[in-house]
Structure formats: structure tokens, C-alpha cells
Amino acid sequence: GESVGLHLPTLSVQEGDNSIINCAYSNSASDYFIWYKQESGKGPQFIIDIRSNMDKRQGQRVTVLLNKTVKHLSLQIAATQPGDSAVYFCAEADTGTASKLTFGTGTRLQVTL
Amino acid sequence: DSGVTQTPKHLITATGQRVTLRCSPRSGDLSVYWYQQSLDQGLQFLIQYYNGEERAKGNILERFSAQQFPDLHSELNLSSLELGDSALYFCASSASGGAAMGSTEAFFGQGTRLTVV
């Protein structure tokens, strides 16, 4: 989307390699986390979510890892494809007090051939 | 296609003016969220409505207001526009009222690109 104008950290990976995108969250009370993908010209698209009672969750080609001790979240993409090129955002929510999602600043993933 | 419709897609207006952005949520979704995405600040939560009532408020300026109508569509009103209000404005919808009531998986629209000149 228009986030291409943001000065985002960029991760470049070769097609076929695995990608790991990291996110540090700030609120220790957050207990629900989501990864979103935003392609150019589109709105954020849900990829995978995880609750704080889990430390790992797998989807199709994606895995989210949660480390509550250090407030760190990561998204692993297996066998990265050109179509994975996008900006990836993590989002957190404290389900006990608020329903809104707080988004991180995002990471741009560039897949090279 | 997420099922969330935002209009207009692009809007160019002058400083001091007022605009209204419209959002139609996915069929059956009761919650509508508004986010602002600017070049230097990423996605910022503005406000959420659930079944017609304000549910949560974020960093929304007093010059901005929103409402959700009985048919569940929502409008975001931006007034006394300033150059710094230029941004992408996203609407998202979800079935629940938020994380406390289940998944907060929210589906985003394509956004409205607002340019204030």
C-alpha cells in the first residue's frame, strides 16, 4: 500500500529460502497477537494469530512464535515466494481492557529471484 | 477481496475543508474500526464502533468524528483539514466487539487516500 513510502526495515531473501520477520511489542498485558501482510495498493490482510497461552502456532507455510518473557513475536515464512513480497505488521491487543489492535511499524519483505 | 468497501478511493481537498469517508463492513460484521496510515507513523488506531455504539477510542483528533448507522455502515468525518492529515484511512470490520469477545481478526478495506493541498 502507501506504506511503501515509510522508512521501514527491509528484509531481503532469495526465493525458496525461509524468512523470519521479528516484532517487539510493548504492552506486557497484551495477550492476543496478529500478523498482517500489506501488499502495494491494498489494505492489511490477516495472516495468522496467536494467543498468549501458546508459544507457537502454525499455518500454511507460516509459523508464529511468541516469547512473552522478552515480549517478542516472530513470523516465519517457509519457502518464500515472490508473492510474499509485502510489508508485514504485527499487532497486539490486551483482551482484558481494550478491543483495539496496536500495530507495530512494519517490516518490508523483498523476495529476490 | 476482504468484503469491506470503502469510498471514495481517492480524495483531494484543500486545507480547512471537511470530508466524509464511508465504510461498508463485511456482511454480518458488527464492529467497524478506523485506522490512519501516514508515511511516518504507520497504522494508527482512531476509533471503533460496535453495533452502532462507540466501543474504543484511540489517537483521534477532536476535528475528527465517526458514527455507525443502523445498517452498520460507518462514516469518518474529518474537518478543518490540515496538510498533515494527508494519509491513507483504512476501515476494518470484525464479527465480534473485539478481542475480549473472541478473535479480533479484522478484515480491512482498500483504504481511502486523502490528500490535503
mmCIF file with all atom_site columns, C-alpha atoms in Angstrom:
data_model
loop_
_atom_site.group_PDB
_atom_site.id
_atom_site.type_symbol
_atom_site.label_atom_id
_atom_site.label_alt_id
_atom_site.label_comp_id
_atom_site.label_asym_id
_atom_site.label_entity_id
_atom_site.label_seq_id
_atom_site.pdbx_PDB_ins_code
_atom_site.Cartn_x
_atom_site.Cartn_y
_atom_site.Cartn_z
_atom_site.occupancy
_atom_site.B_iso_or_equiv
_atom_site.pdbx_formal_charge
_atom_site.auth_seq_id
_atom_site.auth_comp_id
_atom_site.auth_asym_id
_atom_site.auth_atom_id
_atom_site.pdbx_PDB_model_num
ATOM 1   C CA . GLY A 1 1   ? 0.000   0.000   0.000  1.00 0.00 ? 1   GLY A CA 1
ATOM 2   C CA . GLU A 1 2   ? 1.093   3.540   0.512  1.00 0.00 ? 2   GLU A CA 1
ATOM 3   C CA . SER A 1 3   ? 3.289   2.226   3.288  1.00 0.00 ? 3   SER A CA 1
ATOM 4   C CA . VAL A 1 4   ? 5.954   1.845   0.604  1.00 0.00 ? 4   VAL A CA 1
ATOM 5   C CA . GLY A 1 5   ? 6.817   5.425   1.463  1.00 0.00 ? 5   GLY A CA 1
ATOM 6   C CA . LEU A 1 6   ? 7.639   4.546   5.043  1.00 0.00 ? 6   LEU A CA 1
ATOM 7   C CA . HIS A 1 7   ? 11.268  4.208   6.088  1.00 0.00 ? 7   HIS A CA 1
ATOM 8   C CA . LEU A 1 8   ? 10.766  0.613   7.127  1.00 0.00 ? 8   LEU A CA 1
ATOM 9   C CA . PRO A 1 9   ? 13.346  -2.006  7.996  1.00 0.00 ? 9   PRO A CA 1
ATOM 10  C CA . THR A 1 10  ? 13.743  -4.227  4.982  1.00 0.00 ? 10  THR A CA 1
ATOM 11  C CA . LEU A 1 11  ? 14.417  -7.932  4.819  1.00 0.00 ? 11  LEU A CA 1
ATOM 12  C CA . SER A 1 12  ? 15.699  -9.306  1.534  1.00 0.00 ? 12  SER A CA 1
ATOM 13  C CA . VAL A 1 13  ? 15.520  -13.041 0.960  1.00 0.00 ? 13  VAL A CA 1
ATOM 14  C CA . GLN A 1 14  ? 16.015  -15.269 -2.033 1.00 0.00 ? 14  GLN A CA 1
ATOM 15  C CA . GLU A 1 15  ? 13.126  -17.137 -3.470 1.00 0.00 ? 15  GLU A CA 1
ATOM 16  C CA . GLY A 1 16  ? 12.887  -20.524 -1.835 1.00 0.00 ? 16  GLY A CA 1
ATOM 17  C CA . ASP A 1 17  ? 14.647  -19.501 1.364  1.00 0.00 ? 17  ASP A CA 1
ATOM 18  C CA . ASN A 1 18  ? 12.904  -19.175 4.703  1.00 0.00 ? 18  ASN A CA 1
ATOM 19  C CA . SER A 1 19  ? 12.090  -15.705 6.044  1.00 0.00 ? 19  SER A CA 1
ATOM 20  C CA . ILE A 1 20  ? 11.956  -14.618 9.650  1.00 0.00 ? 20  ILE A CA 1
ATOM 21  C CA . ILE A 1 21  ? 10.330  -11.313 10.498 1.00 0.00 ? 21  ILE A CA 1
ATOM 22  C CA . ASN A 1 22  ? 10.623  -10.072 14.050 1.00 0.00 ? 22  ASN A CA 1
ATOM 23  C CA . CYS A 1 23  ? 8.486   -7.811  16.177 1.00 0.00 ? 23  CYS A CA 1
ATOM 24  C CA . ALA A 1 24  ? 8.951   -6.452  19.672 1.00 0.00 ? 24  ALA A CA 1
ATOM 25  C CA . TYR A 1 25  ? 5.751   -5.491  21.437 1.00 0.00 ? 25  TYR A CA 1
ATOM 26  C CA . SER A 1 26  ? 5.461   -3.049  24.270 1.00 0.00 ? 26  SER A CA 1
ATOM 27  C CA . ASN A 1 27  ? 2.493   -3.944  26.433 1.00 0.00 ? 27  ASN A CA 1
ATOM 28  C CA . SER A 1 28  ? 3.174   -6.800  28.829 1.00 0.00 ? 28  SER A CA 1
ATOM 29  C CA . ALA A 1 29  ? -0.597  -7.139  29.315 1.00 0.00 ? 29  ALA A CA 1
ATOM 30  C CA . SER A 1 30  ? -1.152  -7.932  25.629 1.00 0.00 ? 30  SER A CA 1
ATOM 31  C CA . ASP A 1 31  ? -2.491  -11.433 25.240 1.00 0.00 ? 31  ASP A CA 1
ATOM 32  C CA . TYR A 1 32  ? -3.510  -11.593 21.610 1.00 0.00 ? 32  TYR A CA 1
ATOM 33  C CA . PHE A 1 33  ? -1.294  -11.067 18.592 1.00 0.00 ? 33  PHE A CA 1
ATOM 34  C CA . ILE A 1 34  ? -1.819  -10.978 14.862 1.00 0.00 ? 34  ILE A CA 1
ATOM 35  C CA . TRP A 1 35  ? 0.420   -10.771 11.826 1.00 0.00 ? 35  TRP A CA 1
ATOM 36  C CA . TYR A 1 36  ? -0.849  -8.809  8.848  1.00 0.00 ? 36  TYR A CA 1
ATOM 37  C CA . LYS A 1 37  ? 0.505   -8.567  5.308  1.00 0.00 ? 37  LYS A CA 1
ATOM 38  C CA . GLN A 1 38  ? 0.052   -5.404  3.279  1.00 0.00 ? 38  GLN A CA 1
ATOM 39  C CA . GLU A 1 39  ? 0.705   -5.537  -0.434 1.00 0.00 ? 39  GLU A CA 1
ATOM 40  C CA . SER A 1 40  ? 1.080   -2.457  -2.558 1.00 0.00 ? 40  SER A CA 1
ATOM 41  C CA . GLY A 1 41  ? -2.229  -0.740  -3.095 1.00 0.00 ? 41  GLY A CA 1
ATOM 42  C CA . LYS A 1 42  ? -4.138  -2.945  -0.685 1.00 0.00 ? 42  LYS A CA 1
ATOM 43  C CA . GLY A 1 43  ? -5.272  -2.955  2.901  1.00 0.00 ? 43  GLY A CA 1
ATOM 44  C CA . PRO A 1 44  ? -3.668  -5.164  5.556  1.00 0.00 ? 44  PRO A CA 1
ATOM 45  C CA . GLN A 1 45  ? -4.547  -8.825  5.195  1.00 0.00 ? 45  GLN A CA 1
ATOM 46  C CA . PHE A 1 46  ? -4.757  -11.245 8.119  1.00 0.00 ? 46  PHE A CA 1
ATOM 47  C CA . ILE A 1 47  ? -2.086  -13.961 8.075  1.00 0.00 ? 47  ILE A CA 1
ATOM 48  C CA . ILE A 1 48  ? -2.095  -15.715 11.431 1.00 0.00 ? 48  ILE A CA 1
ATOM 49  C CA . ASP A 1 49  ? -2.870  -15.045 15.068 1.00 0.00 ? 49  ASP A CA 1
ATOM 50  C CA . ILE A 1 50  ? -1.759  -16.414 18.414 1.00 0.00 ? 50  ILE A CA 1
ATOM 51  C CA . ARG A 1 51  ? -2.945  -16.088 21.988 1.00 0.00 ? 51  ARG A CA 1
ATOM 52  C CA . SER A 1 52  ? -0.631  -15.703 24.928 1.00 0.00 ? 52  SER A CA 1
ATOM 53  C CA . ASN A 1 53  ? -1.370  -19.192 26.248 1.00 0.00 ? 53  ASN A CA 1
ATOM 54  C CA . MET A 1 54  ? 0.571   -20.543 23.276 1.00 0.00 ? 54  MET A CA 1
ATOM 55  C CA . ASP A 1 55  ? 4.165   -20.046 22.196 1.00 0.00 ? 55  ASP A CA 1
ATOM 56  C CA . LYS A 1 56  ? 3.873   -21.402 18.679 1.00 0.00 ? 56  LYS A CA 1
ATOM 57  C CA . ARG A 1 57  ? 1.208   -21.690 16.052 1.00 0.00 ? 57  ARG A CA 1
ATOM 58  C CA . GLN A 1 58  ? 1.494   -22.971 12.521 1.00 0.00 ? 58  GLN A CA 1
ATOM 59  C CA . GLY A 1 59  ? -0.435  -22.156 9.411  1.00 0.00 ? 59  GLY A CA 1
ATOM 60  C CA . GLN A 1 60  ? 0.139   -22.890 5.789  1.00 0.00 ? 60  GLN A CA 1
ATOM 61  C CA . ARG A 1 61  ? 3.820   -22.041 5.163  1.00 0.00 ? 61  ARG A CA 1
ATOM 62  C CA . VAL A 1 62  ? 3.776   -19.668 8.126  1.00 0.00 ? 62  VAL A CA 1
ATOM 63  C CA . THR A 1 63  ? 4.639   -20.094 11.786 1.00 0.00 ? 63  THR A CA 1
ATOM 64  C CA . VAL A 1 64  ? 4.276   -17.542 14.538 1.00 0.00 ? 64  VAL A CA 1
ATOM 65  C CA . LEU A 1 65  ? 6.443   -17.769 17.637 1.00 0.00 ? 65  LEU A CA 1
ATOM 66  C CA . LEU A 1 66  ? 5.685   -15.879 20.819 1.00 0.00 ? 66  LEU A CA 1
ATOM 67  C CA . ASN A 1 67  ? 8.177   -15.225 23.608 1.00 0.00 ? 67  ASN A CA 1
ATOM 68  C CA . LYS A 1 68  ? 6.333   -13.458 26.386 1.00 0.00 ? 68  LYS A CA 1
ATOM 69  C CA . THR A 1 69  ? 9.396   -13.240 28.591 1.00 0.00 ? 69  THR A CA 1
ATOM 70  C CA . VAL A 1 70  ? 11.105  -10.821 26.249 1.00 0.00 ? 70  VAL A CA 1
ATOM 71  C CA . LYS A 1 71  ? 7.920   -9.555  24.567 1.00 0.00 ? 71  LYS A CA 1
ATOM 72  C CA . HIS A 1 72  ? 8.952   -10.789 21.162 1.00 0.00 ? 72  HIS A CA 1
ATOM 73  C CA . LEU A 1 73  ? 6.956   -12.126 18.282 1.00 0.00 ? 73  LEU A CA 1
ATOM 74  C CA . SER A 1 74  ? 8.251   -13.599 15.049 1.00 0.00 ? 74  SER A CA 1
ATOM 75  C CA . LEU A 1 75  ? 6.764   -14.708 11.776 1.00 0.00 ? 75  LEU A CA 1
ATOM 76  C CA . GLN A 1 76  ? 8.469   -17.449 9.836  1.00 0.00 ? 76  GLN A CA 1
ATOM 77  C CA . ILE A 1 77  ? 7.637   -17.951 6.182  1.00 0.00 ? 77  ILE A CA 1
ATOM 78  C CA . ALA A 1 78  ? 8.812   -21.182 4.643  1.00 0.00 ? 78  ALA A CA 1
ATOM 79  C CA . ALA A 1 79  ? 9.974   -21.401 1.039  1.00 0.00 ? 79  ALA A CA 1
ATOM 80  C CA . THR A 1 80  ? 9.463   -17.700 0.414  1.00 0.00 ? 80  THR A CA 1
ATOM 81  C CA . GLN A 1 81  ? 7.849   -16.837 -2.888 1.00 0.00 ? 81  GLN A CA 1
ATOM 82  C CA . PRO A 1 82  ? 7.791   -13.612 -4.937 1.00 0.00 ? 82  PRO A CA 1
ATOM 83  C CA . GLY A 1 83  ? 4.150   -13.196 -3.947 1.00 0.00 ? 83  GLY A CA 1
ATOM 84  C CA . ASP A 1 84  ? 5.248   -12.886 -0.333 1.00 0.00 ? 84  ASP A CA 1
ATOM 85  C CA . SER A 1 85  ? 6.850   -9.525  -1.077 1.00 0.00 ? 85  SER A CA 1
ATOM 86  C CA . ALA A 1 86  ? 4.943   -7.027  1.028  1.00 0.00 ? 86  ALA A CA 1
ATOM 87  C CA . VAL A 1 87  ? 5.051   -5.072  4.271  1.00 0.00 ? 87  VAL A CA 1
ATOM 88  C CA . TYR A 1 88  ? 4.360   -7.209  7.331  1.00 0.00 ? 88  TYR A CA 1
ATOM 89  C CA . PHE A 1 89  ? 2.864   -5.773  10.518 1.00 0.00 ? 89  PHE A CA 1
ATOM 90  C CA . CYS A 1 90  ? 2.488   -7.353  13.896 1.00 0.00 ? 90  CYS A CA 1
ATOM 91  C CA . ALA A 1 91  ? -0.413  -6.211  16.047 1.00 0.00 ? 91  ALA A CA 1
ATOM 92  C CA . GLU A 1 92  ? -1.159  -6.717  19.719 1.00 0.00 ? 92  GLU A CA 1
ATOM 93  C CA . ALA A 1 93  ? -4.228  -6.441  21.899 1.00 0.00 ? 93  ALA A CA 1
ATOM 94  C CA . ASP A 1 94  ? -4.981  -6.619  25.590 1.00 0.00 ? 94  ASP A CA 1
ATOM 95  C CA . THR A 1 95  ? -8.250  -8.505  25.570 1.00 0.00 ? 95  THR A CA 1
ATOM 96  C CA . GLY A 1 96  ? -8.893  -7.700  29.187 1.00 0.00 ? 96  GLY A CA 1
ATOM 97  C CA . THR A 1 97  ? -9.167  -3.967  28.772 1.00 0.00 ? 97  THR A CA 1
ATOM 98  C CA . ALA A 1 98  ? -9.371  -2.995  25.138 1.00 0.00 ? 98  ALA A CA 1
ATOM 99  C CA . SER A 1 99  ? -10.588 -4.321  21.871 1.00 0.00 ? 99  SER A CA 1
ATOM 100 C CA . LYS A 1 100 ? -8.349  -2.287  19.627 1.00 0.00 ? 100 LYS A CA 1
ATOM 101 C CA . LEU A 1 101 ? -5.258  -3.599  17.919 1.00 0.00 ? 101 LEU A CA 1
ATOM 102 C CA . THR A 1 102 ? -1.993  -1.711  18.273 1.00 0.00 ? 102 THR A CA 1
ATOM 103 C CA . PHE A 1 103 ? 0.192   -2.124  15.212 1.00 0.00 ? 103 PHE A CA 1
ATOM 104 C CA . GLY A 1 104 ? 3.965   -2.228  15.010 1.00 0.00 ? 104 GLY A CA 1
ATOM 105 C CA . THR A 1 105 ? 5.808   -0.132  12.461 1.00 0.00 ? 105 THR A CA 1
ATOM 106 C CA . GLY A 1 106 ? 6.163   -2.927  9.918  1.00 0.00 ? 106 GLY A CA 1
ATOM 107 C CA . THR A 1 107 ? 8.908   -4.723  8.011  1.00 0.00 ? 107 THR A CA 1
ATOM 108 C CA . ARG A 1 108 ? 9.239   -4.753  4.250  1.00 0.00 ? 108 ARG A CA 1
ATOM 109 C CA . LEU A 1 109 ? 9.998   -8.191  2.811  1.00 0.00 ? 109 LEU A CA 1
ATOM 110 C CA . GLN A 1 110 ? 11.684  -8.231  -0.593 1.00 0.00 ? 110 GLN A CA 1
ATOM 111 C CA . VAL A 1 111 ? 11.963  -11.547 -2.347 1.00 0.00 ? 111 VAL A CA 1
ATOM 112 C CA . THR A 1 112 ? 14.715  -11.763 -4.925 1.00 0.00 ? 112 THR A CA 1
ATOM 113 C CA . LEU A 1 113 ? 14.789  -14.269 -7.735 1.00 0.00 ? 113 LEU A CA 1
ATOM 114 C CA . ASP B 2 1   ? -11.486 -9.143  -1.746 1.00 0.00 ? 1   ASP B CA 1
ATOM 115 C CA . SER B 2 2   ? -11.973 -8.675  2.006  1.00 0.00 ? 2   SER B CA 1
ATOM 116 C CA . GLY B 2 3   ? -15.646 -7.792  1.732  1.00 0.00 ? 3   GLY B CA 1
ATOM 117 C CA . VAL B 2 4   ? -15.086 -4.374  3.300  1.00 0.00 ? 4   VAL B CA 1
ATOM 118 C CA . THR B 2 5   ? -15.881 -1.490  0.957  1.00 0.00 ? 5   THR B CA 1
ATOM 119 C CA . GLN B 2 6   ? -14.500 1.983   1.334  1.00 0.00 ? 6   GLN B CA 1
ATOM 120 C CA . THR B 2 7   ? -15.403 5.029   -0.702 1.00 0.00 ? 7   THR B CA 1
ATOM 121 C CA . PRO B 2 8   ? -14.020 7.113   -2.192 1.00 0.00 ? 8   PRO B CA 1
ATOM 122 C CA . LYS B 2 9   ? -10.697 5.511   -3.080 1.00 0.00 ? 9   LYS B CA 1
ATOM 123 C CA . HIS B 2 10  ? -9.003  8.854   -3.602 1.00 0.00 ? 10  HIS B CA 1
ATOM 124 C CA . LEU B 2 11  ? -9.844  12.294  -2.308 1.00 0.00 ? 11  LEU B CA 1
ATOM 125 C CA . ILE B 2 12  ? -8.049  15.570  -2.875 1.00 0.00 ? 12  ILE B CA 1
ATOM 126 C CA . THR B 2 13  ? -9.177  18.597  -0.947 1.00 0.00 ? 13  THR B CA 1
ATOM 127 C CA . ALA B 2 14  ? -7.912  21.918  0.331  1.00 0.00 ? 14  ALA B CA 1
ATOM 128 C CA . THR B 2 15  ? -6.851  22.880  3.822  1.00 0.00 ? 15  THR B CA 1
ATOM 129 C CA . GLY B 2 16  ? -9.711  23.942  6.042  1.00 0.00 ? 16  GLY B CA 1
ATOM 130 C CA . GLN B 2 17  ? -12.247 21.785  4.252  1.00 0.00 ? 17  GLN B CA 1
ATOM 131 C CA . ARG B 2 18  ? -14.330 18.911  5.582  1.00 0.00 ? 18  ARG B CA 1
ATOM 132 C CA . VAL B 2 19  ? -14.637 15.444  4.097  1.00 0.00 ? 19  VAL B CA 1
ATOM 133 C CA . THR B 2 20  ? -16.566 12.284  4.839  1.00 0.00 ? 20  THR B CA 1
ATOM 134 C CA . LEU B 2 21  ? -15.167 8.821   4.308  1.00 0.00 ? 21  LEU B CA 1
ATOM 135 C CA . ARG B 2 22  ? -17.523 5.897   4.085  1.00 0.00 ? 22  ARG B CA 1
ATOM 136 C CA . CYS B 2 23  ? -17.131 2.261   5.036  1.00 0.00 ? 23  CYS B CA 1
ATOM 137 C CA . SER B 2 24  ? -19.408 -0.710  4.485  1.00 0.00 ? 24  SER B CA 1
ATOM 138 C CA . PRO B 2 25  ? -18.376 -3.657  6.672  1.00 0.00 ? 25  PRO B CA 1
ATOM 139 C CA . ARG B 2 26  ? -18.500 -7.296  5.692  1.00 0.00 ? 26  ARG B CA 1
ATOM 140 C CA . SER B 2 27  ? -21.964 -8.762  5.790  1.00 0.00 ? 27  SER B CA 1
ATOM 141 C CA . GLY B 2 28  ? -22.794 -9.693  9.362  1.00 0.00 ? 28  GLY B CA 1
ATOM 142 C CA . ASP B 2 29  ? -19.878 -7.877  10.979 1.00 0.00 ? 29  ASP B CA 1
ATOM 143 C CA . LEU B 2 30  ? -20.930 -5.638  13.834 1.00 0.00 ? 30  LEU B CA 1
ATOM 144 C CA . SER B 2 31  ? -17.638 -3.908  14.546 1.00 0.00 ? 31  SER B CA 1
ATOM 145 C CA . VAL B 2 32  ? -16.049 -1.208  12.458 1.00 0.00 ? 32  VAL B CA 1
ATOM 146 C CA . TYR B 2 33  ? -12.564 0.153   13.121 1.00 0.00 ? 33  TYR B CA 1
ATOM 147 C CA . TRP B 2 34  ? -10.922 3.198   11.584 1.00 0.00 ? 34  TRP B CA 1
ATOM 148 C CA . TYR B 2 35  ? -7.167  3.452   11.153 1.00 0.00 ? 35  TYR B CA 1
ATOM 149 C CA . GLN B 2 36  ? -4.919  6.162   9.782  1.00 0.00 ? 36  GLN B CA 1
ATOM 150 C CA . GLN B 2 37  ? -1.770  5.205   7.907  1.00 0.00 ? 37  GLN B CA 1
ATOM 151 C CA . SER B 2 38  ? 0.626   8.060   7.279  1.00 0.00 ? 38  SER B CA 1
ATOM 152 C CA . LEU B 2 39  ? 4.082   7.942   5.796  1.00 0.00 ? 39  LEU B CA 1
ATOM 153 C CA . ASP B 2 40  ? 5.879   8.486   9.062  1.00 0.00 ? 40  ASP B CA 1
ATOM 154 C CA . GLN B 2 41  ? 3.676   6.790   11.618 1.00 0.00 ? 41  GLN B CA 1
ATOM 155 C CA . GLY B 2 42  ? 2.396   3.517   10.286 1.00 0.00 ? 42  GLY B CA 1
ATOM 156 C CA . LEU B 2 43  ? -1.067  2.289   11.227 1.00 0.00 ? 43  LEU B CA 1
ATOM 157 C CA . GLN B 2 44  ? -2.695  4.299   13.985 1.00 0.00 ? 44  GLN B CA 1
ATOM 158 C CA . PHE B 2 45  ? -5.989  3.233   15.540 1.00 0.00 ? 45  PHE B CA 1
ATOM 159 C CA . LEU B 2 46  ? -8.561  6.010   15.540 1.00 0.00 ? 46  LEU B CA 1
ATOM 160 C CA . ILE B 2 47  ? -11.876 4.645   16.749 1.00 0.00 ? 47  ILE B CA 1
ATOM 161 C CA . GLN B 2 48  ? -14.097 1.582   16.912 1.00 0.00 ? 48  GLN B CA 1
ATOM 162 C CA . TYR B 2 49  ? -17.852 1.202   16.769 1.00 0.00 ? 49  TYR B CA 1
ATOM 163 C CA . TYR B 2 50  ? -19.777 -1.904  17.698 1.00 0.00 ? 50  TYR B CA 1
ATOM 164 C CA . ASN B 2 51  ? -23.388 -2.265  16.686 1.00 0.00 ? 51  ASN B CA 1
ATOM 165 C CA . GLY B 2 52  ? -23.865 1.467   16.496 1.00 0.00 ? 52  GLY B CA 1
ATOM 166 C CA . GLU B 2 53  ? -22.080 2.446   19.690 1.00 0.00 ? 53  GLU B CA 1
ATOM 167 C CA . GLU B 2 54  ? -18.591 3.745   20.234 1.00 0.00 ? 54  GLU B CA 1
ATOM 168 C CA . ARG B 2 55  ? -16.502 0.914   21.730 1.00 0.00 ? 55  ARG B CA 1
ATOM 169 C CA . ALA B 2 56  ? -12.926 2.157   21.824 1.00 0.00 ? 56  ALA B CA 1
ATOM 170 C CA . LYS B 2 57  ? -11.105 5.348   21.065 1.00 0.00 ? 57  LYS B CA 1
ATOM 171 C CA . GLY B 2 58  ? -7.525  5.810   20.022 1.00 0.00 ? 58  GLY B CA 1
ATOM 172 C CA . ASN B 2 59  ? -5.496  8.758   18.830 1.00 0.00 ? 59  ASN B CA 1
ATOM 173 C CA . ILE B 2 60  ? -8.380  10.518  17.146 1.00 0.00 ? 60  ILE B CA 1
ATOM 174 C CA . LEU B 2 61  ? -8.229  14.274  16.877 1.00 0.00 ? 61  LEU B CA 1
ATOM 175 C CA . GLU B 2 62  ? -11.135 16.401  18.054 1.00 0.00 ? 62  GLU B CA 1
ATOM 176 C CA . ARG B 2 63  ? -11.507 17.627  14.465 1.00 0.00 ? 63  ARG B CA 1
ATOM 177 C CA . PHE B 2 64  ? -12.363 14.043  13.505 1.00 0.00 ? 64  PHE B CA 1
ATOM 178 C CA . SER B 2 65  ? -15.539 12.198  14.339 1.00 0.00 ? 65  SER B CA 1
ATOM 179 C CA . ALA B 2 66  ? -17.202 8.986   13.318 1.00 0.00 ? 66  ALA B CA 1
ATOM 180 C CA . GLN B 2 67  ? -20.504 7.217   13.565 1.00 0.00 ? 67  GLN B CA 1
ATOM 181 C CA . GLN B 2 68  ? -22.042 3.883   12.749 1.00 0.00 ? 68  GLN B CA 1
ATOM 182 C CA . PHE B 2 69  ? -25.515 3.781   11.318 1.00 0.00 ? 69  PHE B CA 1
ATOM 183 C CA . PRO B 2 70  ? -28.314 1.248   11.904 1.00 0.00 ? 70  PRO B CA 1
ATOM 184 C CA . ASP B 2 71  ? -27.376 -0.557  8.700  1.00 0.00 ? 71  ASP B CA 1
ATOM 185 C CA . LEU B 2 72  ? -23.872 -0.868  10.230 1.00 0.00 ? 72  LEU B CA 1
ATOM 186 C CA . HIS B 2 73  ? -22.057 1.220   7.678  1.00 0.00 ? 73  HIS B CA 1
ATOM 187 C CA . SER B 2 74  ? -19.768 3.822   9.160  1.00 0.00 ? 74  SER B CA 1
ATOM 188 C CA . GLU B 2 75  ? -18.604 7.287   8.265  1.00 0.00 ? 75  GLU B CA 1
ATOM 189 C CA . LEU B 2 76  ? -15.460 9.090   9.346  1.00 0.00 ? 76  LEU B CA 1
ATOM 190 C CA . ASN B 2 77  ? -15.749 12.865  9.246  1.00 0.00 ? 77  ASN B CA 1
ATOM 191 C CA . LEU B 2 78  ? -12.580 14.934  9.020  1.00 0.00 ? 78  LEU B CA 1
ATOM 192 C CA . SER B 2 79  ? -12.933 18.692  9.412  1.00 0.00 ? 79  SER B CA 1
ATOM 193 C CA . SER B 2 80  ? -10.688 21.761  9.346  1.00 0.00 ? 80  SER B CA 1
ATOM 194 C CA . LEU B 2 81  ? -8.278  19.682  7.356  1.00 0.00 ? 81  LEU B CA 1
ATOM 195 C CA . GLU B 2 82  ? -4.560  20.316  7.606  1.00 0.00 ? 82  GLU B CA 1
ATOM 196 C CA . LEU B 2 83  ? -1.712  19.237  5.371  1.00 0.00 ? 83  LEU B CA 1
ATOM 197 C CA . GLY B 2 84  ? -0.672  16.716  7.993  1.00 0.00 ? 84  GLY B CA 1
ATOM 198 C CA . ASP B 2 85  ? -3.984  14.910  7.685  1.00 0.00 ? 85  ASP B CA 1
ATOM 199 C CA . SER B 2 86  ? -2.900  13.569  4.313  1.00 0.00 ? 86  SER B CA 1
ATOM 200 C CA . ALA B 2 87  ? -2.794  9.816   4.749  1.00 0.00 ? 87  ALA B CA 1
ATOM 201 C CA . LEU B 2 88  ? -4.428  6.534   3.924  1.00 0.00 ? 88  LEU B CA 1
ATOM 202 C CA . TYR B 2 89  ? -7.519  5.907   6.009  1.00 0.00 ? 89  TYR B CA 1
ATOM 203 C CA . PHE B 2 90  ? -8.481  2.292   6.473  1.00 0.00 ? 90  PHE B CA 1
ATOM 204 C CA . CYS B 2 91  ? -11.669 0.808   7.725  1.00 0.00 ? 91  CYS B CA 1
ATOM 205 C CA . ALA B 2 92  ? -11.750 -2.716  9.111  1.00 0.00 ? 92  ALA B CA 1
ATOM 206 C CA . SER B 2 93  ? -14.611 -4.858  10.301 1.00 0.00 ? 93  SER B CA 1
ATOM 207 C CA . SER B 2 94  ? -14.932 -7.883  12.512 1.00 0.00 ? 94  SER B CA 1
ATOM 208 C CA . ALA B 2 95  ? -17.758 -10.065 13.660 1.00 0.00 ? 95  ALA B CA 1
ATOM 209 C CA . SER B 2 96  ? -17.129 -9.563  17.342 1.00 0.00 ? 96  SER B CA 1
ATOM 210 C CA . GLY B 2 97  ? -16.820 -6.500  19.510 1.00 0.00 ? 97  GLY B CA 1
ATOM 211 C CA . GLY B 2 98  ? -13.168 -7.124  19.904 1.00 0.00 ? 98  GLY B CA 1
ATOM 212 C CA . ALA B 2 99  ? -10.611 -9.401  21.420 1.00 0.00 ? 99  ALA B CA 1
ATOM 213 C CA . ALA B 2 100 ? -12.495 -9.752  24.657 1.00 0.00 ? 100 ALA B CA 1
ATOM 214 C CA . MET B 2 101 ? -15.373 -11.354 22.815 1.00 0.00 ? 101 MET B CA 1
ATOM 215 C CA . GLY B 2 102 ? -13.359 -13.656 20.620 1.00 0.00 ? 102 GLY B CA 1
ATOM 216 C CA . SER B 2 103 ? -10.989 -13.234 17.752 1.00 0.00 ? 103 SER B CA 1
ATOM 217 C CA . THR B 2 104 ? -10.119 -9.715  16.832 1.00 0.00 ? 104 THR B CA 1
ATOM 218 C CA . GLU B 2 105 ? -9.383  -10.837 13.323 1.00 0.00 ? 105 GLU B CA 1
ATOM 219 C CA . ALA B 2 106 ? -10.316 -7.770  11.396 1.00 0.00 ? 106 ALA B CA 1
ATOM 220 C CA . PHE B 2 107 ? -10.775 -7.539  7.649  1.00 0.00 ? 107 PHE B CA 1
ATOM 221 C CA . PHE B 2 108 ? -9.511  -4.351  6.072  1.00 0.00 ? 108 PHE B CA 1
ATOM 222 C CA . GLY B 2 109 ? -10.855 -2.391  3.169  1.00 0.00 ? 109 GLY B CA 1
ATOM 223 C CA . GLN B 2 110 ? -8.671  -0.997  0.389  1.00 0.00 ? 110 GLN B CA 1
ATOM 224 C CA . GLY B 2 111 ? -8.450  2.378   2.070  1.00 0.00 ? 111 GLY B CA 1
ATOM 225 C CA . THR B 2 112 ? -9.177  5.970   1.111  1.00 0.00 ? 112 THR B CA 1
ATOM 226 C CA . ARG B 2 113 ? -6.194  8.015   0.040  1.00 0.00 ? 113 ARG B CA 1
ATOM 227 C CA . LEU B 2 114 ? -6.702  11.551  1.336  1.00 0.00 ? 114 LEU B CA 1
ATOM 228 C CA . THR B 2 115 ? -4.506  14.326  0.004  1.00 0.00 ? 115 THR B CA 1
ATOM 229 C CA . VAL B 2 116 ? -4.842  17.770  1.550  1.00 0.00 ? 116 VAL B CA 1
ATOM 230 C CA . VAL B 2 117 ? -3.325  20.547  -0.536 1.00 0.00 ? 117 VAL B CA 1
#
